[in-house]
């Protein structure tokens, strides 16, 4: 794992927030993978899966919401740079062991900053969409474990999260 | 706690996703409270808090990002209705016990649908903003426990999450 | 069919564009239904249908894109009023006779202006999404026949398009 | 005309929608031209033209709406990549033979994907804007013939639609 | 003129920013009028006017940009409530005495909060658009005197700015 | 100061507005600095400053609103090109001499067009946000002197505004 700086790069000299200057960074290929999960009862998961088996809609809707949200990360997160994302892939997988649904997003760019926030935003909004579509059945669902799984490209090199 | 329906209201008769018809629902006052947390190392939390003590910026930026995101929930979540939110409040509190930062959002509306998604979106985006501003120090942070804490108003009545 | 005024209500006294004043209109329930179609070769339609039979994705993606676009009509169309849409439904149906795909959107609101533009925008964006997802196979597809099918509510009463 | 692939590039291996990876494509200059038309009665067209002769507003508003919409194509169409458009031109021309209004959009970019969707979105939203501004006079207008006229640049080479 | 409170209503008890709760306010008709001006050389103004005489475009584009921006005020200004604007009118008038262009926006709503920010945003963006379209001719233009001219409706009653 | 062209580059041959073609311009580093001020009574300024001393919120909120608005300039200003901003910095400084608050924004990009509009939009929205947060105390505040201070990069070279 690459060494991280020990200062908050978004905080200016006098403490005010600002968008950091990335103009001197090289435009290289950068990849980020993030994940998260929505925890629900086994009964709710069955309803989601049956719906999905027949129609694909809860999971398919969450997948699209995640993809579209990746393109909006810089609008939502104040100090995030706009980027020309070259790929977004969101996987939404029911998992009986949780029980619940696992979400994994992978984003690629050729640019001057990384796409961690795009991948994390895709995961978050996909999870929120699952919650929205299933909340009438179970309000007590929780979104857990949203984290960066992997990051490649850029000066800070490769990052890979510890398992699990 | 009010009883929840046992069907997916966003799924049409033939299984396709649609925005449910709320035109016959009464326009009543509705409130939702949601929470979540960003887990980080004690060392990272100290950097955040020192930054905040002097400048208020990591936590203040997250708070504003959460408020602004509540207004965008219907743009992010495909089947969410647009609403005229009448109040948003986002609290962002460092907590040494986690260690990390707790986020709590409370949203109010007078309208035909609830504001759970607005509150959950505010929490999610505030957490993502904290991650964004501190990621240079610690990439391994995790966003955990995003859930609905309380909901009042509308036909389904009062919902209150079990502790903790 | 109700009688339509014979002046351009969006044009001011000196000819400049403006958003018309709807503050004196009653907030009544209003419904609009619009339709359109994407014309393609029979061969392309088969690819779309097979994709859909197995996966639901071309048609499902178009459906969601249409629903989300209905919420954006007032951002796209300069003099369109913002509205609190209470329902959006988009149907996307392959039709061998065209050959191609038919799109139909139905939008409901309780408000001071109609939702024709929301329904027409939903249809247009659903058609554009079909084009986007299938264009690698056939660039020569055309979007045809986007029109208002029905409109109810408001002072101008019921409008129903002539068949077909 | 260049040969088109015979698979749906937006559909993943297991059938789910995703944004295709364009990171290996060269950043070349790409141009797309699209067209469409709004069909109305001769009487309505006269009102539009008189309005336009004096004030330029129906046609001018449609032109601007089309330009602004080209910049939003990637927000509306789920799997469309964001792009740094370098030029947008929208022509809006009354045509007594239709009778109605012809819309033609031309978009240019230096990037890794084409701008067909940007041009088609510009045309669609310009047509919707004309409908919006004239609908009080004639609700039965139709939007017809939205199609790609020409496309240059990128690996798939030149595409030119058959006449007319 | 109505008496204004002497505290900052957007600042919470512990000093953090929040969207104030307007849920107890009555939904009454509210109007706000704002103005501003772009100052330029007499020579630049002539170019604008000649362009406008023939084509209406600098001034017409600014007018539309102002109208569309009024609908976006709550997205731009963090603590501003979303509103269902019922009317927007923007006047853009060349004035040889300045020399420059005067902008005046008038916004109406039936709602729980005022539309001052919508009117001021419309004026600001119309002025920015004039700057954008004329900057190739004169970079030294200035935007001056953006202020609220009049406000009616709501508990604070009527406000009218002192002349001029 | 570099020489400016004497024509309106946004106006087409027949007078219609269009986004100018920048595809032949070199992608160079470009910087723009803009400024503006909000004029208020000395008493109001004291309230703002006390709020800020304790909490940082009026000024901090304006700063963030300005940064986020820079990313939206191309959505607000019809003929403005989208850009990948590489840095935004907004300074918000109380000034007893005005009395009021000075706003200064600095934006950097590597691209084919300048960032004047991004800097001016950041200043405008930061000023509007200050107005919004303090308007309950003094409705008569004015936004004055929004102008370009400096511009570097691109074919037109360096521009620096005359003092003050």
Short mmCIF file of N, CA, C and O in Angstrom, two decimals, chain A residues 4-11 14-17 43 47-48 55 57-58 61 65 72 75-80 116-117 120-121 124-125 128-129 131-137 139-148 151 156 159, chain B residues 4-11 14-17 43 47-48 55 57-58 61 65 72 75-80 116-117 120-121 124-125 128-129 131-137 139-148 151 156 159:
data_model
loop_
_atom_site.label_atom_id
_atom_site.label_comp_id
_atom_site.label_asym_id
_atom_site.label_seq_id
_atom_site.Cartn_x
_atom_site.Cartn_y
_atom_site.Cartn_z
N UNK A 4 0.30 7.47 2.61
CA UNK A 4 -0.63 8.60 2.49
C UNK A 4 -0.06 9.81 3.20
O UNK A 4 0.65 9.68 4.19
N UNK A 5 -0.36 11.01 2.67
CA UNK A 5 0.09 12.22 3.36
C UNK A 5 -0.62 12.34 4.70
O UNK A 5 -1.70 11.79 4.89
N UNK A 6 -0.05 13.07 5.61
CA UNK A 6 -0.65 13.18 6.94
C UNK A 6 -1.30 14.54 7.18
O UNK A 6 -1.41 15.00 8.30
N UNK A 7 -1.75 15.18 6.11
CA UNK A 7 -2.43 16.45 6.27
C UNK A 7 -3.72 16.43 5.47
O UNK A 7 -3.88 15.63 4.57
N UNK A 8 -4.62 17.30 5.84
CA UNK A 8 -5.90 17.37 5.13
C UNK A 8 -5.74 18.28 3.93
O UNK A 8 -5.68 19.49 4.05
N UNK A 9 -5.66 17.67 2.75
CA UNK A 9 -5.34 18.45 1.55
C UNK A 9 -6.47 19.39 1.12
O UNK A 9 -6.25 20.27 0.31
N UNK A 10 -7.68 19.20 1.65
CA UNK A 10 -8.77 20.11 1.28
C UNK A 10 -8.80 21.37 2.14
O UNK A 10 -9.64 22.22 1.93
N UNK A 11 -7.97 21.44 3.16
CA UNK A 11 -8.02 22.57 4.08
C UNK A 11 -6.91 23.56 3.72
O UNK A 11 -5.75 23.18 3.63
N UNK A 14 -5.34 28.96 5.97
CA UNK A 14 -6.06 29.57 7.09
C UNK A 14 -7.26 28.74 7.51
O UNK A 14 -8.13 29.21 8.20
N UNK A 15 -7.34 27.50 7.05
CA UNK A 15 -8.35 26.59 7.55
C UNK A 15 -9.62 26.50 6.73
O UNK A 15 -10.50 25.72 7.03
N UNK A 16 -9.73 27.32 5.69
CA UNK A 16 -10.96 27.28 4.90
C UNK A 16 -10.91 26.14 3.88
O UNK A 16 -9.86 25.78 3.40
N UNK A 17 -12.09 25.60 3.55
CA UNK A 17 -12.17 24.53 2.56
C UNK A 17 -11.86 25.06 1.16
O UNK A 17 -12.24 26.17 0.82
N UNK A 43 -36.77 -12.76 4.89
CA UNK A 43 -38.08 -12.69 4.24
C UNK A 43 -38.12 -11.57 3.20
O UNK A 43 -38.62 -11.75 2.09
N UNK A 47 -38.49 -11.60 -1.12
CA UNK A 47 -39.38 -10.76 -1.94
C UNK A 47 -38.59 -10.05 -3.03
O UNK A 47 -38.99 -9.99 -4.19
N UNK A 48 -37.44 -9.51 -2.64
CA UNK A 48 -36.58 -8.84 -3.63
C UNK A 48 -36.16 -9.81 -4.72
O UNK A 48 -36.23 -9.51 -5.90
N UNK A 55 -38.53 -10.09 -12.84
CA UNK A 55 -38.60 -8.77 -13.49
C UNK A 55 -37.28 -7.98 -13.49
O UNK A 55 -37.14 -7.01 -14.21
N UNK A 57 -36.29 -5.82 -11.49
CA UNK A 57 -36.42 -4.40 -11.32
C UNK A 57 -35.77 -3.77 -10.09
O UNK A 57 -35.19 -2.71 -10.20
N UNK A 58 -35.88 -4.37 -8.91
CA UNK A 58 -35.22 -3.74 -7.75
C UNK A 58 -33.73 -3.66 -8.00
O UNK A 58 -33.12 -2.59 -7.90
N UNK A 61 -32.86 -1.45 -11.15
CA UNK A 61 -33.03 -0.02 -10.88
C UNK A 61 -31.88 0.50 -10.03
O UNK A 61 -31.34 1.58 -10.28
N UNK A 65 -29.23 3.43 -11.03
CA UNK A 65 -29.13 4.60 -10.15
C UNK A 65 -27.68 4.81 -9.72
O UNK A 65 -27.19 5.94 -9.65
N UNK A 72 -22.55 12.09 -11.04
CA UNK A 72 -22.95 13.27 -10.28
C UNK A 72 -22.09 13.49 -9.02
O UNK A 72 -22.36 14.41 -8.24
N UNK A 75 -21.07 16.92 -8.21
CA UNK A 75 -22.13 17.87 -7.85
C UNK A 75 -22.54 17.72 -6.40
O UNK A 75 -23.06 18.65 -5.79
N UNK A 76 -22.37 16.51 -5.87
CA UNK A 76 -22.83 16.22 -4.52
C UNK A 76 -21.78 16.52 -3.48
O UNK A 76 -22.09 16.96 -2.37
N UNK A 77 -20.52 16.24 -3.81
CA UNK A 77 -19.43 16.35 -2.84
C UNK A 77 -18.70 17.65 -3.13
O UNK A 77 -18.10 17.81 -4.19
N UNK A 78 -18.75 18.60 -2.20
CA UNK A 78 -18.38 19.97 -2.53
C UNK A 78 -17.00 20.16 -3.14
O UNK A 78 -16.84 20.97 -4.05
N UNK A 79 -15.99 19.41 -2.69
CA UNK A 79 -14.63 19.72 -3.13
C UNK A 79 -14.10 18.69 -4.13
O UNK A 79 -12.90 18.61 -4.40
N UNK A 80 -14.99 17.93 -4.69
CA UNK A 80 -14.67 16.88 -5.66
C UNK A 80 -14.53 17.52 -7.05
O UNK A 80 -15.34 18.35 -7.44
N UNK A 116 -12.16 7.51 -6.55
CA UNK A 116 -12.71 6.89 -5.34
C UNK A 116 -14.10 7.40 -5.02
O UNK A 116 -15.00 6.64 -4.68
N UNK A 117 -14.26 8.72 -5.10
CA UNK A 117 -15.54 9.30 -4.68
C UNK A 117 -16.65 8.90 -5.65
O UNK A 117 -17.79 8.70 -5.24
N UNK A 120 -17.55 5.31 -4.65
CA UNK A 120 -18.27 5.29 -3.36
C UNK A 120 -19.67 5.91 -3.50
O UNK A 120 -20.62 5.46 -2.85
N UNK A 121 -19.79 6.94 -4.34
CA UNK A 121 -21.10 7.55 -4.56
C UNK A 121 -22.02 6.57 -5.29
O UNK A 121 -23.21 6.46 -4.96
N UNK A 124 -23.22 4.10 -2.73
CA UNK A 124 -24.17 4.70 -1.78
C UNK A 124 -25.54 4.88 -2.39
O UNK A 124 -26.57 4.56 -1.78
N UNK A 125 -25.59 5.40 -3.61
CA UNK A 125 -26.89 5.68 -4.24
C UNK A 125 -27.57 4.38 -4.66
O UNK A 125 -28.80 4.26 -4.57
N UNK A 128 -29.11 3.24 -1.44
CA UNK A 128 -30.29 4.06 -1.11
C UNK A 128 -31.48 3.67 -1.99
O UNK A 128 -32.62 3.65 -1.53
N UNK A 129 -31.21 3.36 -3.25
CA UNK A 129 -32.29 2.99 -4.16
C UNK A 129 -32.93 1.66 -3.75
O UNK A 129 -34.15 1.50 -3.80
N UNK A 131 -33.01 0.56 -0.68
CA UNK A 131 -33.81 0.93 0.50
C UNK A 131 -35.14 1.52 0.06
O UNK A 131 -36.21 1.13 0.54
N UNK A 132 -35.09 2.45 -0.88
CA UNK A 132 -36.32 3.14 -1.33
C UNK A 132 -37.34 2.15 -1.88
O UNK A 132 -38.54 2.25 -1.59
N UNK A 133 -36.87 1.19 -2.65
CA UNK A 133 -37.81 0.29 -3.33
C UNK A 133 -38.35 -0.80 -2.42
O UNK A 133 -39.35 -1.44 -2.74
N UNK A 134 -37.68 -1.04 -1.30
CA UNK A 134 -38.09 -2.13 -0.42
C UNK A 134 -38.61 -1.60 0.91
O UNK A 134 -39.10 -2.36 1.75
N UNK A 135 -38.53 -0.31 1.15
CA UNK A 135 -38.85 0.22 2.47
C UNK A 135 -40.29 -0.02 2.90
O UNK A 135 -40.58 -0.09 4.09
N UNK A 136 -41.20 -0.16 1.94
CA UNK A 136 -42.60 -0.42 2.31
C UNK A 136 -42.73 -1.77 3.00
O UNK A 136 -43.65 -2.00 3.77
N UNK A 137 -41.79 -2.66 2.74
CA UNK A 137 -41.82 -4.00 3.33
C UNK A 137 -41.06 -4.04 4.65
O UNK A 137 -41.46 -4.72 5.59
N UNK A 139 -38.84 -1.24 7.08
CA UNK A 139 -38.18 0.05 7.28
C UNK A 139 -36.86 -0.06 8.02
O UNK A 139 -36.06 0.87 8.03
N UNK A 140 -36.64 -1.20 8.67
CA UNK A 140 -35.46 -1.33 9.53
C UNK A 140 -34.18 -1.76 8.81
O UNK A 140 -33.18 -2.06 9.47
N UNK A 141 -34.20 -1.79 7.47
CA UNK A 141 -32.97 -2.14 6.75
C UNK A 141 -31.83 -1.17 7.10
O UNK A 141 -32.08 -0.02 7.43
N UNK A 142 -30.60 -1.67 7.01
CA UNK A 142 -29.44 -0.81 7.26
C UNK A 142 -28.44 -0.91 6.10
O UNK A 142 -28.30 -1.97 5.49
N UNK A 143 -27.77 0.22 5.83
CA UNK A 143 -26.70 0.23 4.83
C UNK A 143 -25.39 0.15 5.59
O UNK A 143 -25.12 0.99 6.46
N UNK A 144 -24.58 -0.85 5.27
CA UNK A 144 -23.36 -1.10 6.05
C UNK A 144 -22.14 -1.25 5.16
O UNK A 144 -22.26 -1.61 3.99
N UNK A 145 -21.00 -1.01 5.74
CA UNK A 145 -19.73 -1.40 5.12
C UNK A 145 -19.40 -0.73 3.80
O UNK A 145 -18.78 -1.35 2.93
N UNK A 146 -19.77 0.52 3.64
CA UNK A 146 -19.37 1.23 2.42
C UNK A 146 -17.90 1.59 2.55
O UNK A 146 -17.50 2.29 3.49
N UNK A 147 -17.09 1.11 1.64
CA UNK A 147 -15.64 1.35 1.75
C UNK A 147 -14.97 1.21 0.39
O UNK A 147 -15.51 0.63 -0.54
N UNK A 148 -13.77 1.76 0.30
CA UNK A 148 -12.95 1.62 -0.88
C UNK A 148 -12.27 0.26 -0.84
O UNK A 148 -11.64 -0.09 0.16
N UNK A 151 -7.79 0.80 -5.41
CA UNK A 151 -7.53 2.04 -6.10
C UNK A 151 -6.21 1.88 -6.83
O UNK A 151 -5.23 1.42 -6.23
N UNK A 156 -0.16 8.18 -5.77
CA UNK A 156 -0.20 7.43 -4.52
C UNK A 156 -0.20 5.92 -4.77
O UNK A 156 -0.19 5.14 -3.83
N UNK A 159 -3.78 0.97 -3.84
CA UNK A 159 -4.32 0.73 -2.50
C UNK A 159 -5.24 -0.46 -2.58
O UNK A 159 -6.03 -0.58 -3.52
N UNK B 4 -46.42 -2.55 8.07
CA UNK B 4 -45.98 -2.23 6.70
C UNK B 4 -46.64 -3.19 5.72
O UNK B 4 -46.90 -4.34 6.05
N UNK B 5 -46.91 -2.71 4.50
CA UNK B 5 -47.47 -3.60 3.49
C UNK B 5 -46.43 -4.65 3.12
O UNK B 5 -45.23 -4.45 3.30
N UNK B 6 -46.89 -5.75 2.58
CA UNK B 6 -45.96 -6.84 2.29
C UNK B 6 -45.72 -6.99 0.79
O UNK B 6 -45.42 -8.06 0.29
N UNK B 7 -45.86 -5.90 0.05
CA UNK B 7 -45.59 -5.96 -1.38
C UNK B 7 -44.67 -4.81 -1.76
O UNK B 7 -44.58 -3.82 -1.03
N UNK B 8 -44.00 -4.94 -2.88
CA UNK B 8 -43.10 -3.89 -3.32
C UNK B 8 -43.91 -2.86 -4.12
O UNK B 8 -44.28 -3.09 -5.26
N UNK B 9 -44.19 -1.71 -3.49
CA UNK B 9 -45.09 -0.74 -4.11
C UNK B 9 -44.50 -0.09 -5.35
O UNK B 9 -45.21 0.53 -6.12
N UNK B 10 -43.19 -0.19 -5.55
CA UNK B 10 -42.60 0.42 -6.75
C UNK B 10 -42.67 -0.49 -7.97
O UNK B 10 -42.23 -0.12 -9.04
N UNK B 11 -43.11 -1.71 -7.79
CA UNK B 11 -43.12 -2.67 -8.90
C UNK B 11 -44.54 -2.76 -9.48
O UNK B 11 -45.49 -3.00 -8.75
N UNK B 14 -46.86 -5.84 -14.17
CA UNK B 14 -46.04 -6.73 -14.99
C UNK B 14 -44.59 -6.69 -14.57
O UNK B 14 -43.71 -7.09 -15.28
N UNK B 15 -44.30 -6.12 -13.39
CA UNK B 15 -42.96 -6.21 -12.84
C UNK B 15 -42.06 -5.03 -13.16
O UNK B 15 -40.94 -4.95 -12.68
N UNK B 16 -42.51 -4.09 -13.96
CA UNK B 16 -41.66 -2.97 -14.32
C UNK B 16 -41.68 -1.91 -13.22
O UNK B 16 -42.66 -1.74 -12.51
N UNK B 17 -40.57 -1.19 -13.07
CA UNK B 17 -40.47 -0.14 -12.06
C UNK B 17 -41.35 1.06 -12.45
O UNK B 17 -41.46 1.39 -13.62
N UNK B 43 -6.29 8.40 15.41
CA UNK B 43 -5.33 9.40 14.94
C UNK B 43 -5.96 10.31 13.88
O UNK B 43 -5.81 11.53 13.89
N UNK B 47 -6.99 14.51 13.85
CA UNK B 47 -6.70 15.49 12.79
C UNK B 47 -7.99 16.22 12.38
O UNK B 47 -8.01 17.44 12.23
N UNK B 48 -9.07 15.46 12.25
CA UNK B 48 -10.36 16.07 11.90
C UNK B 48 -10.78 17.07 12.97
O UNK B 48 -11.18 18.20 12.67
N UNK B 55 -11.08 25.51 12.67
CA UNK B 55 -11.61 26.01 11.40
C UNK B 55 -13.04 25.57 11.07
O UNK B 55 -13.70 26.17 10.23
N UNK B 57 -14.01 23.21 9.30
CA UNK B 57 -14.28 22.94 7.90
C UNK B 57 -14.65 21.53 7.49
O UNK B 57 -15.54 21.35 6.68
N UNK B 58 -14.00 20.50 8.00
CA UNK B 58 -14.41 19.14 7.59
C UNK B 58 -15.87 18.91 7.99
O UNK B 58 -16.70 18.55 7.17
N UNK B 61 -18.32 21.43 6.22
CA UNK B 61 -18.53 21.10 4.80
C UNK B 61 -19.45 19.89 4.66
O UNK B 61 -20.35 19.88 3.81
N UNK B 65 -23.03 19.78 2.73
CA UNK B 65 -23.21 18.82 1.63
C UNK B 65 -24.44 17.96 1.90
O UNK B 65 -25.21 17.64 0.99
N UNK B 72 -31.69 17.02 -3.34
CA UNK B 72 -31.45 16.31 -4.60
C UNK B 72 -31.89 14.84 -4.56
O UNK B 72 -31.68 14.11 -5.53
N UNK B 75 -33.60 13.44 -7.51
CA UNK B 75 -32.81 13.36 -8.75
C UNK B 75 -31.93 12.12 -8.75
O UNK B 75 -31.55 11.62 -9.81
N UNK B 76 -31.55 11.67 -7.56
CA UNK B 76 -30.62 10.55 -7.45
C UNK B 76 -31.33 9.21 -7.43
O UNK B 76 -30.83 8.23 -7.95
N UNK B 77 -32.47 9.17 -6.76
CA UNK B 77 -33.18 7.91 -6.53
C UNK B 77 -34.33 7.85 -7.52
O UNK B 77 -35.24 8.67 -7.47
N UNK B 78 -34.28 6.90 -8.46
CA UNK B 78 -35.14 6.98 -9.64
C UNK B 78 -36.63 7.13 -9.37
O UNK B 78 -37.30 7.87 -10.07
N UNK B 79 -37.16 6.45 -8.35
CA UNK B 79 -38.61 6.43 -8.20
C UNK B 79 -39.09 7.30 -7.05
O UNK B 79 -40.23 7.19 -6.59
N UNK B 80 -38.23 8.18 -6.58
CA UNK B 80 -38.51 9.08 -5.47
C UNK B 80 -39.27 10.30 -5.99
O UNK B 80 -38.91 10.84 -7.04
N UNK B 116 -38.18 9.96 4.23
CA UNK B 116 -37.12 9.03 4.63
C UNK B 116 -35.92 9.11 3.68
O UNK B 116 -34.78 9.14 4.11
N UNK B 117 -36.21 9.12 2.38
CA UNK B 117 -35.11 9.07 1.43
C UNK B 117 -34.29 10.36 1.46
O UNK B 117 -33.07 10.35 1.28
N UNK B 120 -32.07 9.99 4.55
CA UNK B 120 -31.02 8.99 4.33
C UNK B 120 -29.99 9.50 3.30
O UNK B 120 -28.80 9.22 3.41
N UNK B 121 -30.46 10.25 2.31
CA UNK B 121 -29.54 10.81 1.31
C UNK B 121 -28.65 11.87 1.96
O UNK B 121 -27.44 11.93 1.68
N UNK B 124 -26.00 10.01 3.87
CA UNK B 124 -25.04 9.35 2.98
C UNK B 124 -24.05 10.34 2.38
O UNK B 124 -22.84 10.10 2.36
N UNK B 125 -24.57 11.48 1.90
CA UNK B 125 -23.68 12.43 1.24
C UNK B 125 -22.80 13.16 2.26
O UNK B 125 -21.64 13.46 1.99
N UNK B 128 -20.04 10.67 2.80
CA UNK B 128 -19.14 10.65 1.64
C UNK B 128 -18.24 11.88 1.65
O UNK B 128 -17.05 11.81 1.29
N UNK B 129 -18.77 13.03 2.04
CA UNK B 129 -17.98 14.26 2.07
C UNK B 129 -16.88 14.17 3.12
O UNK B 129 -15.74 14.61 2.89
N UNK B 131 -15.49 11.39 4.07
CA UNK B 131 -14.52 10.48 3.46
C UNK B 131 -13.64 11.26 2.47
O UNK B 131 -12.41 11.15 2.50
N UNK B 132 -14.26 12.05 1.63
CA UNK B 132 -13.51 12.79 0.60
C UNK B 132 -12.46 13.71 1.22
O UNK B 132 -11.34 13.80 0.74
N UNK B 133 -12.84 14.39 2.29
CA UNK B 133 -11.93 15.39 2.86
C UNK B 133 -10.83 14.78 3.70
O UNK B 133 -9.83 15.44 3.99
N UNK B 134 -11.00 13.55 4.12
CA UNK B 134 -10.02 12.94 5.01
C UNK B 134 -9.30 11.77 4.32
O UNK B 134 -8.37 11.21 4.85
N UNK B 135 -9.69 11.42 3.11
CA UNK B 135 -9.15 10.21 2.49
C UNK B 135 -7.65 10.27 2.25
O UNK B 135 -6.99 9.23 2.20
N UNK B 136 -7.09 11.46 2.11
CA UNK B 136 -5.65 11.56 1.91
C UNK B 136 -4.89 11.07 3.14
O UNK B 136 -3.74 10.64 3.05
N UNK B 137 -5.54 11.11 4.28
CA UNK B 137 -4.92 10.68 5.53
C UNK B 137 -5.17 9.19 5.79
O UNK B 137 -4.31 8.47 6.30
N UNK B 139 -7.25 5.96 3.79
CA UNK B 139 -8.17 5.45 2.77
C UNK B 139 -9.08 4.35 3.29
O UNK B 139 -10.08 4.01 2.67
N UNK B 140 -8.74 3.78 4.43
CA UNK B 140 -9.47 2.62 4.92
C UNK B 140 -10.71 2.94 5.74
O UNK B 140 -11.30 2.03 6.35
N UNK B 141 -11.11 4.21 5.80
CA UNK B 141 -12.34 4.54 6.53
C UNK B 141 -13.53 3.78 5.97
O UNK B 141 -13.56 3.46 4.79
N UNK B 142 -14.54 3.54 6.82
CA UNK B 142 -15.76 2.87 6.37
C UNK B 142 -16.99 3.66 6.80
O UNK B 142 -16.98 4.29 7.85
N UNK B 143 -18.02 3.62 5.97
CA UNK B 143 -19.30 4.25 6.31
C UNK B 143 -20.22 3.13 6.78
O UNK B 143 -20.43 2.15 6.05
N UNK B 144 -20.73 3.26 8.00
CA UNK B 144 -21.50 2.17 8.61
C UNK B 144 -22.84 2.67 9.16
O UNK B 144 -22.99 3.85 9.49
N UNK B 145 -23.75 1.73 9.28
CA UNK B 145 -24.97 1.96 10.05
C UNK B 145 -25.88 3.06 9.55
O UNK B 145 -26.52 3.74 10.35
N UNK B 146 -25.99 3.22 8.24
CA UNK B 146 -26.95 4.20 7.73
C UNK B 146 -28.34 3.59 7.84
O UNK B 146 -28.62 2.52 7.29
N UNK B 147 -29.21 4.24 8.58
CA UNK B 147 -30.55 3.69 8.81
C UNK B 147 -31.54 4.79 9.18
O UNK B 147 -31.16 5.90 9.57
N UNK B 148 -32.80 4.45 9.06
CA UNK B 148 -33.88 5.34 9.47
C UNK B 148 -34.05 5.21 10.97
O UNK B 148 -34.19 4.10 11.49
N UNK B 151 -39.67 8.13 11.96
CA UNK B 151 -40.52 8.60 10.87
C UNK B 151 -41.87 8.89 11.47
O UNK B 151 -42.43 8.07 12.19
N UNK B 156 -48.91 5.50 7.40
CA UNK B 156 -48.25 4.38 8.08
C UNK B 156 -47.86 4.75 9.51
O UNK B 156 -47.33 3.92 10.24
N UNK B 159 -42.83 5.39 13.05
CA UNK B 159 -41.85 4.31 13.08
C UNK B 159 -40.68 4.77 13.93
O UNK B 159 -40.22 5.91 13.80
#
